[in-house]
Coordinates of C-alpha atoms in Angstrom, one line a residue:
M1 CA -48.5 72.1 -28.7
N2 CA -45.6 70.6 -30.8
A3 CA -45.2 66.8 -30.7
S4 CA -41.6 65.8 -29.5
P5 CA -39.4 64.9 -32.4
A6 CA -39.3 60.9 -33.0
P7 CA -36.2 59.3 -32.1
R8 CA -33.4 58.7 -34.8
R9 CA -32.7 55.0 -35.8
V10 CA -31.2 53.3 -38.8
R11 CA -33.7 51.9 -40.8
V12 CA -33.0 49.6 -43.9
R13 CA -35.8 49.1 -46.9
A14 CA -37.3 45.8 -46.2
P15 CA -36.8 43.1 -49.0
E16 CA -39.6 41.5 -50.3
L17 CA -41.2 38.2 -48.8
V18 CA -40.5 35.3 -50.7
G19 CA -41.1 31.1 -49.9
K20 CA -41.5 29.0 -52.3
G21 CA -44.0 26.9 -50.0
G22 CA -47.0 29.7 -50.0
W23 CA -48.4 31.0 -47.2
L24 CA -50.4 29.6 -44.1
N25 CA -53.2 30.9 -41.9
T26 CA -54.2 33.4 -44.5
G27 CA -57.3 32.0 -46.0
G28 CA -55.4 31.0 -49.1
K29 CA -54.5 34.3 -50.0
D30 CA -50.8 35.2 -51.0
L31 CA -49.4 38.4 -49.4
K32 CA -46.5 40.8 -50.1
L33 CA -44.8 43.4 -48.2
A34 CA -47.0 46.1 -49.5
D35 CA -49.9 44.6 -47.5
F36 CA -48.6 45.4 -44.4
R37 CA -47.8 48.9 -45.0
G38 CA -49.1 50.9 -42.1
R39 CA -48.8 48.6 -39.8
V40 CA -46.0 47.4 -37.1
L41 CA -44.4 43.9 -38.7
I42 CA -42.6 41.7 -37.0
L43 CA -41.2 38.4 -38.7
D44 CA -40.3 35.8 -36.6
F45 CA -37.3 33.3 -38.6
W46 CA -38.1 30.1 -36.9
T47 CA -37.7 26.6 -37.7
F48 CA -40.0 23.6 -35.9
C49 CA -37.4 21.7 -34.6
C50 CA -35.9 24.3 -32.3
I51 CA -37.2 24.8 -29.1
N52 CA -35.9 28.7 -28.6
C53 CA -38.0 29.1 -31.6
L54 CA -40.9 27.6 -29.5
H55 CA -40.0 29.7 -26.8
V56 CA -40.4 32.9 -28.4
L57 CA -43.9 31.8 -30.2
D58 CA -44.6 32.0 -25.9
E59 CA -43.1 35.3 -25.9
L60 CA -45.0 36.8 -28.6
R61 CA -48.2 35.6 -27.5
E62 CA -49.1 38.5 -25.2
L63 CA -47.6 41.2 -27.4
E64 CA -49.8 39.8 -30.5
E65 CA -52.9 39.9 -28.5
K66 CA -52.1 43.4 -26.3
H67 CA -51.3 45.2 -30.1
R68 CA -53.7 43.3 -32.4
D69 CA -54.8 46.1 -34.2
T70 CA -51.7 47.9 -34.9
V71 CA -48.9 44.7 -35.1
V72 CA -48.9 42.0 -37.4
I73 CA -46.4 38.8 -37.0
V74 CA -45.5 36.7 -39.6
G75 CA -43.5 33.3 -39.1
V76 CA -41.2 32.9 -41.7
H77 CA -40.6 29.3 -41.4
S78 CA -36.8 28.7 -42.5
P79 CA -36.0 25.0 -42.0
K80 CA -32.7 23.4 -40.9
F81 CA -34.0 19.5 -41.0
V82 CA -34.9 18.0 -44.4
H83 CA -38.0 16.8 -43.3
E84 CA -38.8 20.8 -42.1
A85 CA -38.7 21.7 -45.9
E86 CA -41.6 19.3 -46.8
H87 CA -45.0 21.7 -47.0
Q88 CA -47.1 19.6 -44.7
A89 CA -44.7 19.3 -42.0
V90 CA -44.5 23.2 -41.7
V91 CA -48.7 23.1 -41.6
D92 CA -48.5 20.3 -39.0
A93 CA -46.4 22.3 -36.9
V94 CA -48.1 25.4 -37.2
E95 CA -51.3 23.9 -35.8
R96 CA -49.5 21.8 -33.4
Y97 CA -47.7 24.5 -31.9
G98 CA -51.1 27.3 -31.9
V99 CA -49.7 29.6 -34.0
E100 CA -52.2 32.2 -34.6
H101 CA -50.4 34.4 -37.4
P102 CA -50.0 34.1 -41.0
V103 CA -46.9 32.1 -41.7
L104 CA -44.6 32.2 -44.8
D105 CA -43.0 28.6 -45.8
D106 CA -39.9 29.3 -47.0
P107 CA -38.1 25.9 -47.4
E108 CA -34.9 27.4 -49.8
L109 CA -34.4 29.6 -47.4
A110 CA -35.2 32.8 -50.0
T111 CA -36.3 35.7 -47.5
W112 CA -33.8 34.2 -44.6
K113 CA -30.9 35.0 -46.9
Q114 CA -32.6 38.7 -47.9
Y115 CA -32.4 39.5 -44.3
A116 CA -29.0 38.1 -43.7
V117 CA -30.7 35.8 -40.6
R118 CA -27.5 34.1 -39.2
A119 CA -29.7 32.0 -36.5
W120 CA -33.0 30.8 -34.9
P121 CA -35.1 32.4 -33.8
T122 CA -34.5 35.8 -35.2
L123 CA -37.0 38.7 -34.6
V124 CA -37.0 41.5 -37.3
V125 CA -39.2 44.6 -36.5
I126 CA -40.4 46.7 -39.7
D127 CA -42.3 49.9 -39.3
P128 CA -45.2 50.9 -41.1
E129 CA -43.6 52.3 -43.7
G130 CA -41.8 49.5 -44.8
Y131 CA -38.3 50.2 -43.3
V132 CA -36.0 47.4 -40.7
V133 CA -35.7 49.4 -37.8
A134 CA -34.6 46.3 -35.5
Q135 CA -33.1 42.6 -35.3
H136 CA -32.9 40.7 -32.4
A137 CA -31.7 37.2 -32.2
G138 CA -32.6 34.5 -29.6
E139 CA -35.2 34.7 -26.9
G140 CA -35.9 37.5 -24.2
H141 CA -36.4 40.3 -26.3
A142 CA -40.8 40.9 -26.2
H143 CA -39.9 43.4 -23.7
A144 CA -37.7 45.5 -25.9
I145 CA -39.9 44.5 -28.7
E146 CA -43.4 45.8 -27.1
R147 CA -41.4 49.4 -26.2
L148 CA -40.3 49.8 -29.5
V149 CA -43.9 49.0 -31.0
E150 CA -44.9 51.7 -28.5
E151 CA -42.9 53.9 -29.8
L152 CA -43.5 53.1 -33.7
E153 CA -47.5 53.5 -32.6
A154 CA -47.0 57.2 -31.4
E155 CA -44.5 58.5 -34.1
H156 CA -46.7 56.7 -36.9
T157 CA -50.4 58.4 -35.3
A158 CA -48.4 61.4 -35.1
T159 CA -47.7 61.5 -38.9
G160 CA -50.4 59.8 -40.1
T161 CA -49.0 56.5 -41.3
L162 CA -50.3 54.3 -38.9
R163 CA -53.2 52.0 -40.1
R164 CA -55.3 50.4 -37.6
G165 CA -57.6 47.6 -38.2
D166 CA -58.0 43.4 -38.1
G167 CA -54.5 41.4 -39.4
P168 CA -54.7 39.1 -42.0
Y169 CA -54.8 35.9 -39.9
V170 CA -57.6 33.3 -40.8
A171 CA -58.0 30.6 -38.3
P172 CA -57.9 26.7 -40.0
E173 CA -60.5 24.6 -39.4
P174 CA -60.5 22.3 -36.8
E175 CA -60.0 18.2 -37.5
P176 CA -62.4 16.1 -35.2
T177 CA -59.6 13.8 -34.4
V178 CA -59.5 11.5 -31.2
L179 CA -56.1 13.0 -30.5
R180 CA -54.2 16.0 -31.9
F181 CA -50.6 16.0 -32.1
P182 CA -50.1 13.3 -29.3
G183 CA -46.6 13.6 -27.9
K184 CA -45.7 10.7 -25.0
A185 CA -47.6 7.8 -23.8
I186 CA -47.0 5.0 -21.0
A187 CA -49.1 1.7 -20.1
L188 CA -51.0 1.4 -16.7
P189 CA -51.3 -1.0 -14.3
N190 CA -54.8 -1.7 -15.3
G191 CA -54.1 -2.5 -19.2
N192 CA -54.8 1.1 -20.4
L193 CA -52.7 3.7 -22.1
L194 CA -52.2 7.3 -20.9
V195 CA -51.3 9.5 -23.7
S196 CA -50.2 13.0 -23.5
D197 CA -52.7 14.9 -25.9
T198 CA -50.5 18.1 -26.5
T199 CA -52.3 20.4 -28.8
R200 CA -55.4 19.9 -27.0
H201 CA -53.7 20.7 -23.7
Q202 CA -54.9 17.1 -21.7
L203 CA -53.9 13.8 -21.0
V204 CA -56.3 10.7 -22.5
E205 CA -56.6 7.4 -20.8
L206 CA -57.3 4.9 -23.5
E207 CA -58.3 1.1 -23.2
E208 CA -56.0 -1.1 -24.2
D209 CA -57.1 -1.1 -28.4
G210 CA -55.4 2.6 -28.0
E211 CA -58.6 4.2 -29.7
T212 CA -61.4 4.1 -27.1
V213 CA -61.4 7.0 -24.6
V214 CA -62.0 6.0 -20.9
R215 CA -61.6 9.7 -19.6
R216 CA -59.7 12.9 -20.1
I217 CA -57.5 14.9 -17.7
G218 CA -57.5 18.4 -18.2
S219 CA -60.0 21.3 -18.9
G220 CA -58.5 21.5 -22.6
V221 CA -57.7 24.9 -22.2
R222 CA -54.2 26.0 -22.1
G223 CA -53.3 27.1 -18.6
F224 CA -51.7 26.3 -15.2
V225 CA -54.4 24.9 -12.8
D226 CA -54.4 22.5 -10.1
G227 CA -57.4 20.7 -9.2
G228 CA -59.9 17.8 -10.3
A229 CA -59.5 16.5 -13.8
A230 CA -62.4 18.5 -15.2
E231 CA -61.0 22.1 -14.2
A232 CA -56.9 21.2 -14.3
G233 CA -55.1 22.9 -17.0
F234 CA -52.0 22.2 -18.9
S235 CA -49.9 23.5 -21.8
E236 CA -48.8 21.4 -24.4
P237 CA -47.9 18.4 -21.9
Q238 CA -45.1 15.9 -23.4
G239 CA -43.6 12.9 -21.3
L240 CA -45.2 10.7 -18.6
A241 CA -43.8 8.5 -16.2
L242 CA -45.5 6.2 -13.5
L243 CA -44.6 6.5 -9.6
D244 CA -44.7 3.6 -7.4
D245 CA -47.4 5.3 -5.8
G246 CA -49.6 5.3 -8.4
T247 CA -48.7 9.3 -9.1
V248 CA -48.2 10.0 -13.1
V249 CA -45.4 12.5 -13.2
V250 CA -46.2 14.8 -16.1
A251 CA -43.4 17.0 -18.1
D252 CA -45.8 20.0 -18.7
T253 CA -43.7 21.5 -21.4
V254 CA -44.9 25.1 -22.1
N255 CA -45.8 25.8 -18.5
H256 CA -42.5 25.0 -17.7
A257 CA -43.2 22.5 -14.5
L258 CA -43.5 19.2 -13.4
R259 CA -47.3 18.1 -13.0
G260 CA -48.5 15.0 -10.8
V261 CA -52.0 13.0 -11.5
D262 CA -53.4 11.1 -8.9
L263 CA -54.7 7.7 -11.4
A264 CA -57.5 7.0 -8.8
T265 CA -59.3 10.5 -9.0
G266 CA -57.5 12.4 -12.0
A267 CA -56.4 15.2 -9.5
V268 CA -53.9 17.1 -10.4
T269 CA -50.9 18.6 -8.6
T270 CA -47.7 21.2 -9.5
L271 CA -44.8 18.8 -8.3
A272 CA -42.0 21.2 -9.5
G273 CA -41.4 24.6 -11.5
T274 CA -42.9 27.9 -10.8
G275 CA -44.4 28.8 -14.4
R276 CA -41.5 31.0 -15.5
Q277 CA -38.7 29.9 -17.6
W278 CA -35.4 29.5 -16.0
W279 CA -33.0 32.0 -17.5
Q280 CA -29.1 32.2 -16.7
G281 CA -28.5 33.0 -13.3
S282 CA -31.6 31.5 -11.7
P283 CA -31.0 28.6 -9.2
T284 CA -30.1 25.7 -10.7
S285 CA -31.5 23.5 -7.4
G286 CA -33.5 23.5 -4.2
P287 CA -37.2 23.2 -3.2
A288 CA -39.0 21.8 -6.4
R289 CA -41.7 24.5 -6.4
E290 CA -39.3 27.3 -6.0
I291 CA -37.0 26.7 -8.8
D292 CA -37.9 27.6 -12.8
L293 CA -37.7 25.0 -15.1
S294 CA -37.1 25.3 -18.9
S295 CA -39.4 23.4 -21.0
P296 CA -39.2 20.3 -19.8
W297 CA -40.0 17.9 -22.6
D298 CA -39.8 13.8 -21.1
V299 CA -39.5 12.2 -17.8
A300 CA -38.3 8.6 -16.3
L301 CA -37.6 7.1 -13.3
F302 CA -33.9 6.0 -12.7
G303 CA -32.0 5.5 -9.5
G304 CA -34.9 6.4 -7.6
K305 CA -35.5 9.8 -8.9
V306 CA -37.5 11.2 -11.8
W307 CA -34.8 12.4 -14.4
I308 CA -36.2 15.4 -16.6
A309 CA -35.1 15.9 -20.6
M310 CA -34.6 19.8 -19.8
A311 CA -34.8 20.5 -23.6
G312 CA -35.2 24.5 -23.3
V313 CA -31.6 24.6 -21.5
H314 CA -30.1 21.6 -22.9
Q315 CA -29.4 19.7 -20.0
L316 CA -30.8 17.0 -17.7
W317 CA -32.2 17.5 -14.4
A318 CA -33.8 15.4 -11.4
Y319 CA -36.3 15.9 -9.3
D320 CA -36.7 13.8 -6.2
P321 CA -40.0 12.9 -5.1
V322 CA -39.2 12.1 -1.3
T323 CA -37.4 15.4 -0.1
G324 CA -39.1 17.5 -2.8
T325 CA -36.0 19.1 -4.4
V326 CA -35.2 19.6 -7.8
G327 CA -32.0 20.1 -9.9
V328 CA -29.6 20.0 -12.2
T329 CA -27.5 16.5 -12.8
A330 CA -25.7 17.1 -16.1
G331 CA -25.3 19.6 -18.9
T332 CA -23.3 22.8 -18.9
T333 CA -26.4 24.9 -20.8
N334 CA -24.0 24.8 -24.1
E335 CA -25.6 23.5 -26.9
G336 CA -23.6 20.5 -28.5
L337 CA -22.2 17.2 -28.5
V338 CA -19.9 16.7 -25.9
D339 CA -19.4 13.1 -23.6
G340 CA -17.7 13.1 -20.1
P341 CA -19.0 13.6 -16.7
G342 CA -22.0 14.8 -16.3
P343 CA -21.4 18.5 -15.1
E344 CA -19.0 19.0 -18.6
A345 CA -21.2 16.8 -21.1
W346 CA -23.1 19.2 -23.8
F347 CA -26.1 18.2 -24.8
A348 CA -28.5 19.8 -28.1
Q349 CA -32.2 19.8 -26.9
P350 CA -32.5 16.2 -25.1
S351 CA -36.7 15.4 -25.8
G352 CA -37.0 11.4 -24.8
L353 CA -35.6 9.5 -21.7
A354 CA -36.0 5.7 -21.0
A355 CA -34.5 3.7 -17.8
T356 CA -33.0 0.6 -17.4
A357 CA -31.3 -0.9 -14.2
D358 CA -28.1 0.3 -15.2
R359 CA -28.4 2.8 -18.4
L360 CA -30.7 6.2 -18.9
W361 CA -30.8 6.3 -22.5
L362 CA -31.9 9.3 -24.4
A363 CA -32.5 11.0 -27.7
D364 CA -30.6 14.1 -28.0
S365 CA -33.1 15.5 -30.9
E366 CA -30.8 18.4 -32.2
T367 CA -27.7 16.3 -32.6
S368 CA -29.4 13.7 -34.1
A369 CA -28.1 11.4 -31.5
L370 CA -28.9 8.7 -29.1
R371 CA -26.9 8.6 -25.8
W372 CA -27.0 7.4 -22.7
V373 CA -26.2 7.9 -18.8
D374 CA -24.3 5.8 -16.3
P375 CA -25.6 5.3 -12.6
D376 CA -22.4 7.3 -11.9
G377 CA -23.6 10.2 -14.3
S378 CA -21.4 9.9 -17.1
V379 CA -22.7 10.5 -20.4
H380 CA -22.2 8.3 -23.8
T381 CA -22.8 8.9 -27.2
A382 CA -23.9 5.3 -29.1
V383 CA -25.3 7.1 -32.3
G384 CA -24.8 10.6 -33.5
T385 CA -21.7 13.1 -34.5
G386 CA -23.3 16.7 -33.5
L387 CA -25.8 19.9 -34.4
F388 CA -25.2 19.6 -38.5
D389 CA -24.8 15.6 -40.0
F390 CA -28.3 13.7 -40.0
G391 CA -29.9 11.3 -42.2
H392 CA -30.9 7.6 -42.2
R393 CA -28.7 5.3 -42.3
D394 CA -28.1 1.5 -40.9
G395 CA -25.1 -0.3 -40.2
A396 CA -22.3 0.2 -37.3
A397 CA -22.9 2.9 -34.8
G398 CA -20.4 4.6 -35.6
Q399 CA -21.4 5.7 -38.9
A400 CA -25.5 5.4 -38.5
L401 CA -27.3 8.3 -39.2
L402 CA -30.7 9.5 -37.4
Q403 CA -32.8 12.7 -38.1
H404 CA -34.0 14.5 -35.2
P405 CA -35.2 11.7 -33.2
L406 CA -37.5 12.7 -30.0
G407 CA -38.4 9.3 -28.5
V408 CA -36.2 6.1 -26.9
T409 CA -38.0 2.9 -25.6
A410 CA -35.9 0.2 -23.9
L411 CA -36.6 -3.2 -25.3
P412 CA -36.6 -6.6 -23.3
D413 CA -33.5 -8.0 -24.8
G414 CA -31.4 -4.8 -23.8
S415 CA -31.5 -3.2 -27.3
V416 CA -33.3 0.2 -27.9
A417 CA -36.1 1.1 -30.3
V418 CA -35.8 5.2 -31.5
S419 CA -38.7 6.8 -32.6
D420 CA -36.9 8.7 -35.0
T421 CA -39.4 11.2 -35.7
Y422 CA -37.7 13.2 -38.8
N423 CA -37.2 9.9 -40.8
H424 CA -41.1 8.9 -39.9
A425 CA -39.1 5.2 -38.8
L426 CA -38.6 3.2 -35.8
R427 CA -35.2 2.3 -35.5
R428 CA -33.1 0.1 -33.6
Y429 CA -29.5 0.0 -31.3
D430 CA -28.2 -3.1 -30.4
P431 CA -25.5 -2.5 -27.4
A432 CA -23.9 -6.4 -27.7
T433 CA -23.4 -5.6 -31.4
G434 CA -23.1 -1.9 -32.0
E435 CA -25.4 -2.0 -35.0
V436 CA -28.3 0.4 -36.0
T437 CA -31.4 -1.1 -37.8
T438 CA -34.6 0.0 -38.9
L439 CA -37.8 -1.7 -37.5
A440 CA -40.8 0.0 -39.3
T441 CA -41.2 2.9 -41.7
D442 CA -44.1 4.9 -43.0
L443 CA -44.8 6.2 -39.5
R444 CA -45.6 10.1 -39.3
E445 CA -43.5 11.6 -36.8
P446 CA -43.4 9.3 -34.2
S447 CA -42.5 10.6 -31.1
D448 CA -42.6 8.2 -28.5
A449 CA -43.4 4.1 -28.3
V450 CA -44.2 1.6 -25.6
L451 CA -44.0 -1.9 -25.1
V452 CA -47.2 -3.6 -24.6
G453 CA -46.5 -7.7 -24.5
D454 CA -45.4 -8.4 -27.6
D455 CA -46.2 -5.4 -29.2
I456 CA -44.6 -1.6 -29.8
V457 CA -47.4 0.9 -29.4
V458 CA -46.0 3.9 -31.3
V459 CA -47.1 7.4 -31.1
E460 CA -47.7 8.8 -34.5
S461 CA -48.0 12.2 -33.7
A462 CA -48.7 13.9 -37.3
R463 CA -51.2 10.9 -37.9
H464 CA -52.9 12.2 -34.5
R465 CA -53.0 8.2 -33.2
L466 CA -51.3 5.4 -31.5
T467 CA -50.2 2.5 -33.8
R468 CA -49.6 -0.8 -33.0
L469 CA -46.6 -3.3 -34.6
R470 CA -45.5 -6.2 -33.7
L471 CA -41.7 -6.1 -33.2
P472 CA -40.5 -7.7 -36.1
E473 CA -37.6 -10.4 -36.2
E474 CA -35.8 -8.8 -39.4
A475 CA -34.6 -5.3 -39.9
V476 CA -36.2 -3.5 -42.8
R477 CA -33.9 -2.7 -45.5
V478 CA -33.9 1.1 -46.5
E479 CA -31.8 2.9 -48.9
S480 CA -29.3 4.9 -46.8
V481 CA -29.2 8.9 -47.2
A482 CA -27.0 11.5 -45.6
H483 CA -27.5 15.3 -44.9
R484 CA -25.8 17.9 -43.5
T485 CA -27.3 21.5 -42.3
Q486 CA -27.4 23.4 -45.6
R487 CA -26.4 27.0 -44.8
A488 CA -24.5 29.1 -47.1
A489 CA -20.9 29.8 -45.5
T490 CA -19.5 33.1 -44.9
D491 CA -16.2 33.6 -46.5
V492 CA -13.7 34.9 -43.8
A493 CA -9.9 35.8 -44.4
P494 CA -7.5 33.4 -42.3
G495 CA -6.3 34.5 -39.5
T496 CA -7.6 37.4 -37.4
V497 CA -11.2 38.0 -37.2
R498 CA -12.8 40.4 -35.2
L499 CA -16.1 38.9 -33.7
D500 CA -18.9 41.6 -32.8
V501 CA -21.8 40.8 -30.8
I502 CA -24.2 43.3 -31.5
F503 CA -26.3 44.6 -28.1
Q504 CA -28.1 47.8 -27.7
A505 CA -30.1 47.9 -24.5
P506 CA -33.7 48.9 -25.0
D507 CA -34.3 52.8 -24.5
G508 CA -34.8 53.5 -20.8
Q509 CA -32.5 50.4 -19.8
K510 CA -28.8 49.6 -19.6
L511 CA -26.6 47.0 -18.8
D512 CA -26.9 45.6 -15.5
T513 CA -23.5 45.8 -13.7
R514 CA -24.6 45.9 -10.2
Y515 CA -23.5 42.4 -9.1
G516 CA -20.3 42.5 -12.3
P517 CA -20.1 42.0 -15.6
S518 CA -23.5 41.4 -17.4
T519 CA -22.4 40.0 -20.5
R520 CA -21.3 36.8 -21.7
L521 CA -19.5 35.5 -24.4
L522 CA -18.4 31.6 -25.1
V523 CA -16.7 30.7 -28.3
S524 CA -15.3 27.6 -30.2
A525 CA -15.6 25.2 -33.3
T526 CA -16.2 22.4 -35.2
P527 CA -13.3 21.5 -36.1
P528 CA -11.6 22.1 -32.8
G529 CA -8.5 22.9 -34.9
L530 CA -10.4 25.8 -36.7
L531 CA -9.5 28.0 -33.9
L532 CA -6.0 28.9 -33.4
A533 CA -6.6 31.3 -30.7
G534 CA -10.1 33.1 -29.0
E535 CA -11.4 30.1 -28.0
G536 CA -13.3 29.8 -24.4
A537 CA -15.8 32.1 -22.6
G538 CA -15.3 36.0 -21.5
T539 CA -17.3 38.9 -20.4
D540 CA -16.7 41.4 -23.6
L541 CA -18.9 41.1 -26.1
S542 CA -16.6 41.7 -29.1
R543 CA -13.1 39.2 -29.2
S544 CA -10.5 38.7 -31.8
V545 CA -10.2 35.1 -32.9
E546 CA -7.4 33.8 -35.0
L547 CA -8.7 31.1 -37.8
N548 CA -6.6 28.3 -38.9
P549 CA -5.4 28.8 -42.6
D550 CA -5.0 25.2 -43.1
V551 CA -8.6 24.3 -42.2
P552 CA -10.1 25.5 -44.9
E553 CA -13.9 25.7 -43.6
G554 CA -16.0 25.0 -40.4
V555 CA -18.2 26.2 -37.9
L556 CA -18.1 28.8 -35.2
H557 CA -20.2 28.3 -32.6
V558 CA -21.0 31.6 -30.4
S559 CA -23.1 31.9 -27.1
A560 CA -23.9 35.4 -26.1
M561 CA -25.4 36.4 -23.2
A562 CA -26.5 40.4 -22.0
A563 CA -29.0 41.2 -19.1
S564 CA -30.2 44.9 -19.2
C565 CA -32.4 46.7 -16.1
D566 CA -34.4 49.6 -16.4
D567 CA -32.2 52.9 -16.0
D568 CA -34.0 54.0 -13.0
A569 CA -31.7 55.5 -10.4
A570 CA -34.9 55.9 -7.6
N571 CA -35.9 52.2 -8.1
D572 CA -34.0 49.9 -5.7
Y573 CA -35.2 47.1 -7.7
P574 CA -35.6 47.7 -11.5
A575 CA -36.9 45.1 -13.8
C576 CA -33.9 43.4 -15.4
H577 CA -34.2 41.2 -18.5
V578 CA -31.9 38.4 -20.1
H579 CA -31.2 38.4 -23.5
Q580 CA -29.6 35.2 -24.9
Q581 CA -28.8 33.6 -28.2
D582 CA -26.4 30.7 -29.4
W583 CA -25.1 31.0 -33.2
G584 CA -23.4 28.1 -35.2
V585 CA -21.6 30.3 -38.0
P586 CA -20.6 28.0 -41.5
V587 CA -17.4 29.6 -42.2
R588 CA -14.9 29.4 -45.4
L589 CA -11.8 30.4 -45.1
V590 CA -10.7 32.8 -48.5
E591 CA -8.1 35.1 -49.0
G592 CA -9.6 38.4 -49.2
G593 CA -12.7 37.2 -46.8
A594 CA -14.3 39.3 -44.5
D595 CA -12.1 40.4 -41.0
R596 CA -15.3 41.4 -39.3
L597 CA -18.4 39.1 -38.2
P598 CA -21.2 40.5 -36.7
L599 CA -24.0 39.1 -35.0
V600 CA -26.7 40.9 -33.6
L601 CA -28.0 40.0 -30.4
A602 CA -30.1 43.2 -30.4
G603 CA -30.6 46.1 -32.2
M604 CA -29.0 47.3 -35.5
D605 CA -25.1 46.8 -36.8
G606 CA -24.4 50.3 -37.8

């Protein structure tokens, strides 16, 4: 019987893999594209600050395991922030997030440019003969890629061009430290400290010295399991908050859940979340155990409710321990920095919370911003200007700069300390004076801090320890430095430009139009004057925008979503999947520039 012919698809010869930082997780071996010939190669363009990239790492785990003898995943680390271009920071991130495949450290974005990547994360599928056959930007593509992998396995088995066997991954040696990439900490009523030991999927209670282990809560194996301290399972837990009844609420980040820990017994229960990640169209309020969450990163008690920094969808939510309900309190899911009433505000990966009587402070990491929420729910910005400006600069808050802060701590005098993670510093903002100063430097990726008497205990995540500092009376003087995200701008023509988001439903699926349009497109710009027409939301994935010839450069912000379902008329409940991505595309207006801007959500731009 003759094999059916392979489906025709666009194929483009894959460029070489080049990165100045070299290879990780290969046992010291440098790899070339030719080393992957005969295997299905999936390139995952990621950067470790990006919550969507971390979601994709988790999406790929099952695919990676199921097709281990035919598929090789290679992470191409492509930095956004200056700190992410440091090689040791990439080494740390690969361990921190449990990356179990080879990683190419590409600090100068050489391979990113060769593959014309425009967004984090982007997945590129290369067939066993070395041709690019698909590209996907954003989250939600694992099912489509697995279907393509199965097709490629069948095709190249038939032609004899598939090579099965072990991949090039070599696991690094584990380090024997008490903590491993700890995330957050709180002080307990007995004077001890409770720390989320994130990479080991546990909580650790330490004596007041911050070093001596009292007990561990959680099995240490990644999982979503309620029960006693020895058998309970977490998945990269982060934020902690102590309730009046002695329960500790845990932001169980990769399980997309809030967990409760009984301090007396160490028993763990699930308070909110289903274990599934929230997607556009899912309920945003209701009984807490029935509502999906998305990468909760920190929690804080404010106004009688547990507020949640919902990093995965750029929002704030709140859990009510009295009614057992959960719901959105601020944010639209659009990524950016917009103040105002809670339902209209934009956030960008909120990752740290601290409550006072009249303010909820938050570290908004991707905008390198310190912000706060009033009791009436309105949102304000103290420090930070947006997604693309960051650095280490003290002085008046309006011109001060942070770099991807993950933690914030309320101080007794009404000021706040900011764990300025990528600057390796502890910063201070004083609302009374509007000034930003530096309290301490030479920390290593500080992610949180907690007051203990006259001292402040800093979670030095990348040094795997808690570091006790005396709160200084004077600021440390540092040399100011300012940065902008460095990505090559796209030359486009002033006037009318056609914006095309490319989306091809996976084989066997179609756009889901049973309940109305299945696609969404949102367009805005920085500065806003760049767009004369074409701003706003719509359901068509193609749109004509008019660019202002008087604005020479800027950034187009494009958010796209598409829902596809199994194409089976006999099935009343077909499986459906959401594909979504946000792009920030730097553009430069030049005569003779492109009059079409294609952005690939899924498929290939023909």
